[in-house]
XYZ file of C-alpha atoms in Angstrom:
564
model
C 103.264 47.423 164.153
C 99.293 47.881 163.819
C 96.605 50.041 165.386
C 93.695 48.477 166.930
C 91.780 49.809 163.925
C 93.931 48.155 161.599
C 94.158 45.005 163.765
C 90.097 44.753 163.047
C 90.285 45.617 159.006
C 87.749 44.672 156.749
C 89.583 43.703 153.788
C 86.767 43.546 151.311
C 85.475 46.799 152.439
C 88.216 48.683 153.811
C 86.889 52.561 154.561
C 84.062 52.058 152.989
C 81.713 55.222 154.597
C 81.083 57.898 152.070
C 84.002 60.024 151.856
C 82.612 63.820 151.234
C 80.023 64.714 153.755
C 80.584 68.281 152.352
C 78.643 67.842 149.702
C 76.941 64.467 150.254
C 74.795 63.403 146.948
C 72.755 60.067 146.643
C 74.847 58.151 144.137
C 77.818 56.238 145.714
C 79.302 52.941 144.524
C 82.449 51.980 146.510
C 85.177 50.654 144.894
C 88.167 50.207 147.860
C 88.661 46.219 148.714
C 90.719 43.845 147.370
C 92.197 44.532 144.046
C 95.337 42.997 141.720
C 98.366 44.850 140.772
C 101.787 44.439 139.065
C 104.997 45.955 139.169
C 106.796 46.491 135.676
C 109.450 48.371 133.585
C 106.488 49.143 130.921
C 104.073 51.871 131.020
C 101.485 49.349 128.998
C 99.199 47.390 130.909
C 100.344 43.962 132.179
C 98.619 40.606 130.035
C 98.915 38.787 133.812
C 98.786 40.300 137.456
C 100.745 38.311 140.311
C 99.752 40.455 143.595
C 97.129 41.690 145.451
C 96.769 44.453 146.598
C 94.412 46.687 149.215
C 92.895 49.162 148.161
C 93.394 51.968 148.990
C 96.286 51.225 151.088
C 99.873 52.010 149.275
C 101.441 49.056 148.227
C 104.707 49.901 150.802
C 101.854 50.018 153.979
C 101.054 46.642 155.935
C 97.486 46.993 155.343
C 98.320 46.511 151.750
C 99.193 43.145 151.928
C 101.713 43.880 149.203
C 105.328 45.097 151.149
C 107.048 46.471 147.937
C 108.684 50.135 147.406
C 107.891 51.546 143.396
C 110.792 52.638 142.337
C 111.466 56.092 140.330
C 110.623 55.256 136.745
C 108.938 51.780 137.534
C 104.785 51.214 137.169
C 102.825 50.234 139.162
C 100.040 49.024 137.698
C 95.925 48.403 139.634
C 93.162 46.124 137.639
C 89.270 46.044 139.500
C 86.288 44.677 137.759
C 83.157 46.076 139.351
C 79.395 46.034 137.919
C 77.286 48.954 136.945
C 73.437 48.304 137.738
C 70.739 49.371 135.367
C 69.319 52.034 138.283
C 72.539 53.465 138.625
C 73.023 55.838 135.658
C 71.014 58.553 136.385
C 72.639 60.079 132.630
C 76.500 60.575 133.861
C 78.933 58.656 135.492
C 82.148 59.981 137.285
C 84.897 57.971 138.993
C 86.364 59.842 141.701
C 89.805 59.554 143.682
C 90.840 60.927 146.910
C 94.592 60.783 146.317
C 97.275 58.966 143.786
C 100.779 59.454 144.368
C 102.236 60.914 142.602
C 101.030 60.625 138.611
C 98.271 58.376 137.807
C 96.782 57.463 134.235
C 93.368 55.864 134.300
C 91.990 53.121 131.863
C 87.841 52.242 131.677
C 87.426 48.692 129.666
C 91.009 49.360 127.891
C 90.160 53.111 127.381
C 92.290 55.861 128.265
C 90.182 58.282 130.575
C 92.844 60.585 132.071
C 95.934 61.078 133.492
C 96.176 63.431 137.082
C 99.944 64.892 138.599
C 100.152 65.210 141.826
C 100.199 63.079 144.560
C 97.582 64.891 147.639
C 94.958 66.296 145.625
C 91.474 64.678 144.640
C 90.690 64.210 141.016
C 87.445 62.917 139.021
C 86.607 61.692 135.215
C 83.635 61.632 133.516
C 83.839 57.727 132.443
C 79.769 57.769 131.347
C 81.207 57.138 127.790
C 83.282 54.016 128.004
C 81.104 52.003 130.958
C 78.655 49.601 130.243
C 75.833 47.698 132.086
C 77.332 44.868 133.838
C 80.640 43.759 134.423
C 83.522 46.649 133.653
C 87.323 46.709 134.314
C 89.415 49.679 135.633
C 92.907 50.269 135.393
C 95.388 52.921 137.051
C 98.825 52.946 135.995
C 101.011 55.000 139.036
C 104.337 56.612 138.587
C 105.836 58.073 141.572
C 109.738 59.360 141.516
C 108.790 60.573 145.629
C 112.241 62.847 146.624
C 114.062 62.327 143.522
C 112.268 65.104 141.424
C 110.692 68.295 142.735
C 106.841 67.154 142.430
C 105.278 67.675 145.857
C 106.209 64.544 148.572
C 105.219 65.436 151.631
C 107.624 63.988 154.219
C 108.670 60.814 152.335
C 112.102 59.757 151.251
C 113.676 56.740 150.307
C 116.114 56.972 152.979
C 113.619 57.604 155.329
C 115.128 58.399 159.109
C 114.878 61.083 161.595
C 111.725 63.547 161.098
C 112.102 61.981 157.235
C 109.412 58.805 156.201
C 108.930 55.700 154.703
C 108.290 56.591 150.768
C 104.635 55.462 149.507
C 103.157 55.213 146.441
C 99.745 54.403 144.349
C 96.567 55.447 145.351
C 95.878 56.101 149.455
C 92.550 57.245 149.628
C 88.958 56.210 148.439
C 88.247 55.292 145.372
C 84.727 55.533 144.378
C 81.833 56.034 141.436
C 78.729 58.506 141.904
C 75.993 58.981 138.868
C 74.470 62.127 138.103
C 71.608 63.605 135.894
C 73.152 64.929 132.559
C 73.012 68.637 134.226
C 73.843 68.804 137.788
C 75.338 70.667 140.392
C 78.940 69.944 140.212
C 79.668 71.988 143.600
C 78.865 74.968 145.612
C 80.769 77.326 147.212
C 79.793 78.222 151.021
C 81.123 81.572 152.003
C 79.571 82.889 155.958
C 79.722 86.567 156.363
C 79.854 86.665 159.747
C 79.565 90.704 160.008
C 76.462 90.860 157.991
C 74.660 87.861 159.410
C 74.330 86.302 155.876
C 75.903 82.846 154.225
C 76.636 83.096 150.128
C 76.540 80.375 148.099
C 78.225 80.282 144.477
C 76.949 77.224 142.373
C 78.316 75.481 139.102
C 77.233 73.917 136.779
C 73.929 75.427 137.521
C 71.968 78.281 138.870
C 68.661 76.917 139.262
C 68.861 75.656 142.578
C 66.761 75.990 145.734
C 68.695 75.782 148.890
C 66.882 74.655 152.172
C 68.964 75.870 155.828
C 67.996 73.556 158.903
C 68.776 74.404 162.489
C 68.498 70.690 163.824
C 65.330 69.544 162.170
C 63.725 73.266 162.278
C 63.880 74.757 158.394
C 64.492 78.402 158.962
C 65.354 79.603 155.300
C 63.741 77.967 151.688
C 64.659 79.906 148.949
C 66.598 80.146 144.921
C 68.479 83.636 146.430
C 72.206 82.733 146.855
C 72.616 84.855 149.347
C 70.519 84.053 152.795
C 70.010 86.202 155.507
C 70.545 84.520 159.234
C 68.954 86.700 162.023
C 70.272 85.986 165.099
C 72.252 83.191 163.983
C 74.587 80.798 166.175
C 78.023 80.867 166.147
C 80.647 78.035 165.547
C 83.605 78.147 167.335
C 85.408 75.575 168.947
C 83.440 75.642 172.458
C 80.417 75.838 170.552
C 80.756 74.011 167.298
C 77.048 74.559 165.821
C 76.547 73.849 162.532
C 74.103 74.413 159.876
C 72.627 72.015 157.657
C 72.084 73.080 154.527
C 70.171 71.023 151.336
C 70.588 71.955 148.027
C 67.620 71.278 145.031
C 69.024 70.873 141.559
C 68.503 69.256 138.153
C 65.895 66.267 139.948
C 68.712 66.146 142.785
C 69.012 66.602 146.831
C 72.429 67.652 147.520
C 73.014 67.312 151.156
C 75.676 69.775 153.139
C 76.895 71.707 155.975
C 78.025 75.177 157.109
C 79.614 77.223 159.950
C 78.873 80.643 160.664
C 82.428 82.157 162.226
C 85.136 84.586 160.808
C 88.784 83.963 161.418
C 90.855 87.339 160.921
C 93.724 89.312 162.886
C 93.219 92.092 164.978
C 94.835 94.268 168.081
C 93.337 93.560 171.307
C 92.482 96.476 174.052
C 95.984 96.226 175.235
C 97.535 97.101 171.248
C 98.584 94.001 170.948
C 98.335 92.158 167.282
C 96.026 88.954 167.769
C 94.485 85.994 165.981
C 90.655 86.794 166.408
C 87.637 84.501 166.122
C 84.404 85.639 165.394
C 85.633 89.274 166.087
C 87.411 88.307 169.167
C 90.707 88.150 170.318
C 91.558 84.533 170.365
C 94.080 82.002 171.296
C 94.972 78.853 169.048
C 96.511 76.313 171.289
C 97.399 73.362 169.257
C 99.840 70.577 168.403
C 101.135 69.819 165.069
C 99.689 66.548 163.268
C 101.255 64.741 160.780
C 98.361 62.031 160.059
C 100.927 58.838 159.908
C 100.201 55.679 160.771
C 102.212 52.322 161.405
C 99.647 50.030 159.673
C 98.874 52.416 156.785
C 101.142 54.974 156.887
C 99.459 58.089 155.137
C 96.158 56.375 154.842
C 94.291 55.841 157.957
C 93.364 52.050 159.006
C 89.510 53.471 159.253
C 87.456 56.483 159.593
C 87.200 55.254 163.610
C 90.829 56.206 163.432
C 90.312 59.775 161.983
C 87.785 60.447 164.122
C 89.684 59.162 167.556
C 92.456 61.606 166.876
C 91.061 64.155 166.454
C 88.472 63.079 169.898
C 91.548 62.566 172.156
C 92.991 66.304 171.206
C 89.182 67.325 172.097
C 89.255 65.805 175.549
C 92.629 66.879 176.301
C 91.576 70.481 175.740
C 93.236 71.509 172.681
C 91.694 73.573 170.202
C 93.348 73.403 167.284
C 95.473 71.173 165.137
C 97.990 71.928 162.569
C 97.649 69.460 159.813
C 101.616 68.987 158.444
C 102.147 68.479 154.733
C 99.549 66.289 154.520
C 95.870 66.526 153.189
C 93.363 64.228 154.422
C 90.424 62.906 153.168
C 87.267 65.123 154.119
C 85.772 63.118 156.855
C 88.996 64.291 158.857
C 87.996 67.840 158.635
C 84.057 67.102 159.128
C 84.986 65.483 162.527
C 87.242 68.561 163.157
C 84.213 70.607 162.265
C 81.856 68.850 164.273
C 83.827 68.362 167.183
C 85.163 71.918 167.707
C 89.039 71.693 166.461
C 90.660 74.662 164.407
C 92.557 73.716 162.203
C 95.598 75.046 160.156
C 96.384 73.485 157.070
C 99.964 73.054 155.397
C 100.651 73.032 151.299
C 102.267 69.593 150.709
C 106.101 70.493 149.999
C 108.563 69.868 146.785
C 111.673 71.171 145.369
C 115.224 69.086 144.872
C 117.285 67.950 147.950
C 117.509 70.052 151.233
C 120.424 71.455 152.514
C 121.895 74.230 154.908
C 119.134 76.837 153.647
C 116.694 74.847 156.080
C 119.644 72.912 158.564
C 121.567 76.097 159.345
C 121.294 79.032 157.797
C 118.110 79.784 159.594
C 119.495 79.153 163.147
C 122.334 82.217 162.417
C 119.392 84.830 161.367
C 120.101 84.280 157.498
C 116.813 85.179 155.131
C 117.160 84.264 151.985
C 115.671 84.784 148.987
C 113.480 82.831 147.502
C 112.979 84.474 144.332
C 116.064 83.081 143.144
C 115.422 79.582 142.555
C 118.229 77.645 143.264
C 118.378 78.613 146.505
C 115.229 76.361 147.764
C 116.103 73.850 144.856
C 113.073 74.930 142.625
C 114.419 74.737 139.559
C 112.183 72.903 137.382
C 109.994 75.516 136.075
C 107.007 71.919 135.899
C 107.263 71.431 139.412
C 106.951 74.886 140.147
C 103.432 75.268 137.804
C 102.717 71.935 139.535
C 102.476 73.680 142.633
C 100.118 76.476 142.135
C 97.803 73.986 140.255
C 98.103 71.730 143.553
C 97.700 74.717 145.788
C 94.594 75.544 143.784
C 93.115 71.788 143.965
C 93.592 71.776 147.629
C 91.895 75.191 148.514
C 89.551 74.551 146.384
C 88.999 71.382 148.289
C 88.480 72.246 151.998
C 87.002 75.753 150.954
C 83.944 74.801 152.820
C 84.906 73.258 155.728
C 84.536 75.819 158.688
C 87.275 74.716 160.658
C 90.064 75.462 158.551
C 91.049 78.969 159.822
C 95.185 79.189 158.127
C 96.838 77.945 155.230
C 100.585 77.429 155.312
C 101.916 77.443 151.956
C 105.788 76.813 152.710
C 107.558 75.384 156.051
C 110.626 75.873 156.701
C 112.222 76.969 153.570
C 111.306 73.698 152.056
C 111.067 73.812 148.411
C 110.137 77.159 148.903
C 109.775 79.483 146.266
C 108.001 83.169 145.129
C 106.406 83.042 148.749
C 104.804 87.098 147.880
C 102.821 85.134 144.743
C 101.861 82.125 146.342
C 100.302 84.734 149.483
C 98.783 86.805 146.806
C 97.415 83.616 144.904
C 96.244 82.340 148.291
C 94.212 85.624 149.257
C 92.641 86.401 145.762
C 91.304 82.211 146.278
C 90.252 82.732 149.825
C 89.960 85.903 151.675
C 87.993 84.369 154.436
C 91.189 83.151 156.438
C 94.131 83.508 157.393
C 97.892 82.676 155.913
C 101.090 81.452 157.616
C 103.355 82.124 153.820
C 106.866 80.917 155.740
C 106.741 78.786 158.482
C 109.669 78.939 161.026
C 111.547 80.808 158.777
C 113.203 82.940 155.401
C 110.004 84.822 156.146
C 110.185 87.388 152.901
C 107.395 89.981 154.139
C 104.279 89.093 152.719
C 102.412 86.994 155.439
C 99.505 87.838 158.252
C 101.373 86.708 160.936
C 104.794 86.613 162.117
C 105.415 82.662 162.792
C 108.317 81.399 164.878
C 109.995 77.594 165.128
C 112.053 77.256 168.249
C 113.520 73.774 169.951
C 116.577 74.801 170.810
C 116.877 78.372 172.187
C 114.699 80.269 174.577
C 111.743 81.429 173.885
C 111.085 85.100 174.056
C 107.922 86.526 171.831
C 108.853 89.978 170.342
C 105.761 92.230 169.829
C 105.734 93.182 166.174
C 102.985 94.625 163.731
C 101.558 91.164 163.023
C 100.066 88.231 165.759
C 103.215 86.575 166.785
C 102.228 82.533 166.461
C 104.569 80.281 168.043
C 104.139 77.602 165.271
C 106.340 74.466 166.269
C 107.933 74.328 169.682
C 108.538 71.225 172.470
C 109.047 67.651 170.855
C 109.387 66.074 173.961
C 110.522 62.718 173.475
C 110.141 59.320 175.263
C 110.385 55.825 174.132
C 107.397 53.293 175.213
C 108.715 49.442 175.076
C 106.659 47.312 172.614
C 104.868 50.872 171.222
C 107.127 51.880 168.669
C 107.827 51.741 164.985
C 111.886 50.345 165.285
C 114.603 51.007 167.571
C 115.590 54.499 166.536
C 114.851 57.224 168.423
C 114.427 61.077 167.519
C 113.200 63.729 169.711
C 114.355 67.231 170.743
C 114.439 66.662 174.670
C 114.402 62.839 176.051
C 112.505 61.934 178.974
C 112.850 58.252 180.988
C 108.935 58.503 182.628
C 105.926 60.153 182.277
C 106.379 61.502 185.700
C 109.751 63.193 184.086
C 108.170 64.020 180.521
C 105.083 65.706 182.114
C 106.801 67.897 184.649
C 109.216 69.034 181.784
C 105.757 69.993 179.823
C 104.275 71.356 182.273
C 107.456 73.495 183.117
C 107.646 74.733 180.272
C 104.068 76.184 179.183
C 103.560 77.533 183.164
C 106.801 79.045 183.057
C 107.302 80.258 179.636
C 104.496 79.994 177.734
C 101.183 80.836 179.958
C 103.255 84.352 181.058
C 104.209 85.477 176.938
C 100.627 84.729 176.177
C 99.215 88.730 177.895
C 102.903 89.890 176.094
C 101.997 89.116 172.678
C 102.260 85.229 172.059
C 98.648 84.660 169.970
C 99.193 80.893 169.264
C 100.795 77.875 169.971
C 101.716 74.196 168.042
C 103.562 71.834 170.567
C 105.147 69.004 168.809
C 103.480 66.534 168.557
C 99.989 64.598 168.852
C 101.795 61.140 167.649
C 105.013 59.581 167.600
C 105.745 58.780 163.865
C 108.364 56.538 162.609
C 111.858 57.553 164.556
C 110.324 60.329 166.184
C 109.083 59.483 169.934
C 108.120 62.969 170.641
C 104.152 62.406 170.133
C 101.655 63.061 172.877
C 100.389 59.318 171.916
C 102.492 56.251 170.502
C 102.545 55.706 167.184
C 99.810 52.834 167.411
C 98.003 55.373 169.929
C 97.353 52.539 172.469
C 99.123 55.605 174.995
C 99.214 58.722 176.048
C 102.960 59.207 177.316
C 101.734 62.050 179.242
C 99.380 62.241 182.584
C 96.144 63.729 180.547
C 94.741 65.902 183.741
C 97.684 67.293 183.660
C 97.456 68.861 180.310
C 94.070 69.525 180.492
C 94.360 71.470 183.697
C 97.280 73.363 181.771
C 94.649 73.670 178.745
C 92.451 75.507 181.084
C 95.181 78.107 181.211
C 96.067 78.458 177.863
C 93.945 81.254 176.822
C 93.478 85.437 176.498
């Protein structure tokens, strides 16, 4: 099963556009395309390599040409020779990568460079030391044991089935070299204060920089101050998504970025009511849940067209926000939700041992446990669990400056979930700019800004507490499209024959349930889903996303409702 994007790859230069227009410098050597790769018992690197491989499609993905599961305690093993130009060393050379799953080791002309854990997180090494002029050769060993240790996996699991995926493995997103003087600016942290009409900006690796702010082409602010004064600025929020561009001077460098000026926060309305506010204002987040999946490539989108359509299509259908689940995607995901107007919420990637009845059953008879005790989420290996927090870290530290991220989510659903107080006390003292979802659906243990609610299979009825009450996975609607779908399995919540059928039960439900909770207290809303994914038919588009299962001016006339 491929997407039209896929149908059209370019193998040699698959996803080739520079992958970090948060902090776009001019030094970029792509390395994705066609590389050669061996399986093996050994953690050495192979003499001889028999496939090739994709890059940077997993090797289990079509697009990777390869069709092979790693298995727990096998290698698998990448060779690419590339050549460094003379212009391209400006004094330092870095190699970065966008994702490995789930531990990756990386060689430079037989050298050992570094080894990174963790399988959704971006990682770079200095390699200026072992490259040479001309013709070089990199290595990356993977390991990846995916649901049979407690590392972080997302949704994958060698018995894939149900709301469960195909396992992956290797590396999934860009892999790519960038060359910088021998001191630089190594990033920059964008913080808006909104209530003070000012933007902060906290540099490493220097302080001598001089950052330029552009409205369009119009330079209103040139200056070394790291703090900058906006009068009368303009607002980004999702009906007006302005952004600022920003250039940074540093070290014989032009560092090229953006920023948003908005503040997401939580508030009570004029009617005492606890809301989700933007910009000051009480606001309503009307969203579907996203789990970035794809047929062809599976976590790794066929192209950056494909990024960008999704998120376009929940644009024109008059959503306004996304919730990206256990998944992180690679930046340009976020800088078309950030140009395009789309909140989004963003879910830690989840671990622990096998799942049972504390997220099957015990949360559908009112049971909250505790997750202090940690067998009870299957948290047991004291690695995993530092594993986490450094992972948590990496991905904040990530997306901090993208202006559309307004939640983090660091557990759903009790999975793997463990010291939830910590991990919202770790999150806050990272990032007090936004807003945190610490359990959601359930075994909420206190320590969380809003009170956040799964419900398929009972009624809904929002109960006014002291927090926003966020309705945070509901619907998963479900029909099968012939010749549009991954096998012939089928999961879904409610099943539907038609569209006709499927969009009345939609529109049932949000005109009769949802639209009237919204002036009672309900501040948000995640319908399930925006694709189909593997077994699961409950997606507002097929899997391949030729379709949209439901009759789109319906929902956007529904859209139009959805609001404070």
């Amino acid at each position: 099963m491929f997407t039209k994007f896929g149908k059209n790859l370019d193998k040699e230069n698959p996803l080739s556009e520079y992958p970090r227009p948060q902090f776009v410098r001019d030094s970029y050597l792509n390395l994705n395309g066609k590389w050669v790769c061996e399986f093996s018992d050994s953690s050495s690197l192979p003499d001889e390599y028999t496939r090739y491989i994709i890059v940077p499609f997993s090797p289990e993905a079509p697009l990777s040409g390869v069709n092979r599961v790693l298995q727990p305690g096998e290698y698998l093993h990448y060779k690419r020779e590339f050549e460094i130009d003379e212009d391209f060393n400006k004094g330092r050379v870095f190699i970065n990568f966008g994702a490995v799953d789930q531990i990756a080791t990386v060689y430079i002309n037989g050298n050992e460079v570094g080894t990174h854990k963790g399988g959704y997180t971006p990682f770079t090494f200095e390699i200026t030391d072992y490259i040479k002029i001309g013709s070089n050769i990199l290595n990356v060993s993977v390991l990846d044991f995916s649901d049979t240790n407690e590392y972080s996996r997302g949704k994958q699991k060698f018995e894939r089935g149900g709301i469960w995926y195909s396992p992956q493995s290797g590396i999934w997103q860009t892999v790519w070299l960038e060359s910088t003087p021998k001191e630089f600016l190594q990033k920059v942290k964008i913080t808006p204060d909104y209530d003070n009409s000012e933007v902060n900006f906290e540099f490493f690796g220097t302080d001598d920089v001089e950052t330029s702010i552009f409205d369009g082409e119009t330079l209103i602010a040139k200056t070394k101050d790291k703090t900058i004064k906006i009068e009368n600025f303009k607002s980004w929020s999702p009906e007006e998504p302005f952004l600022y561009d920003v250039e940074f001077f540093a070290c014989g460098e032009v560092i090229k970025s953006y920023f948003g000026m908005r503040k997401f926060s939580v508030g009570t309305d004029e009617n005492n009511i606890e809301r989700l506010f933007l910009n000051n204002k009480p606001y309503f987040h009307n969203g579907l849940l996203d789990q970035g999946y794809y047929p062809d490539g599976y976590l790794t989108p066929p192209s950056n067209l494909a990024l960008e359509n999704d998120v376009k299509v929940v644009k024109e259908l008059g959503f306004n926000m996304l919730r990206k689940h256990i998944k992180i995607e690679p930046l340009l995901w976020y800088h078309y939700c950030d140009v395009n107007g789309i909140i989004v919420w963003q879910d830690m990637i989840n671990g622990g041992g096998k799942y049972g009845l504390e997220v099957s059953v015990i949360p559908f008879v009112g049971i909250n446990l505790d997750d202090t005790n940690y067998k009870t989420f299957k948290r047991t290996n004291s690695e995993a669990r530092e594993l986490y927090y450094q992972e948590l870290k990496e991905m904040i530290d990530y997306l901090y400056n993208c202006p559309s991220i307004a939640l983090w989510t660091p557990f759903n659903e009790g999975w793997g979930q463990f010291d939830s107080k910590i991990a919202y006390d770790m999150i806050k003292k990272l990032d007090q700019t936004r807003i945190v979802d610490t359990t959601s659906g359930w075994h909420d243990r206190g320590s969380s800004d809003v009170i956040s609610k799964h419900i398929y299979f009972t009624p809904i009825k929002v109960k006014k507490g002291n927090k926003p009450y966020v309705l945070s996975e509901f619907g998963g609607y479900s029909q099968r499209i012939l010749n549009h779908t991954f096998n012939d399995k089928m999961f879904g919540y409610k099943i539907y024959k038609s569209k006709e059928s499927l969009t009345k039960a939609y529109k049932n439900t949000y005109e009769k349930t949802i639209i009237p909770q919204i002036k009672t207290g309900l501040s948000a809303t995640v319908y399930t889903q925006l694709t189909d994914v593997e077994d699961e038919l409950n997606g507002i588009m097929t899997y391949d996303r030729e379709v949209i299962k439901f009759d789109k001016e319906t929902i956007k006339d529904i859209n139009r409702k959805v609001k404070l």
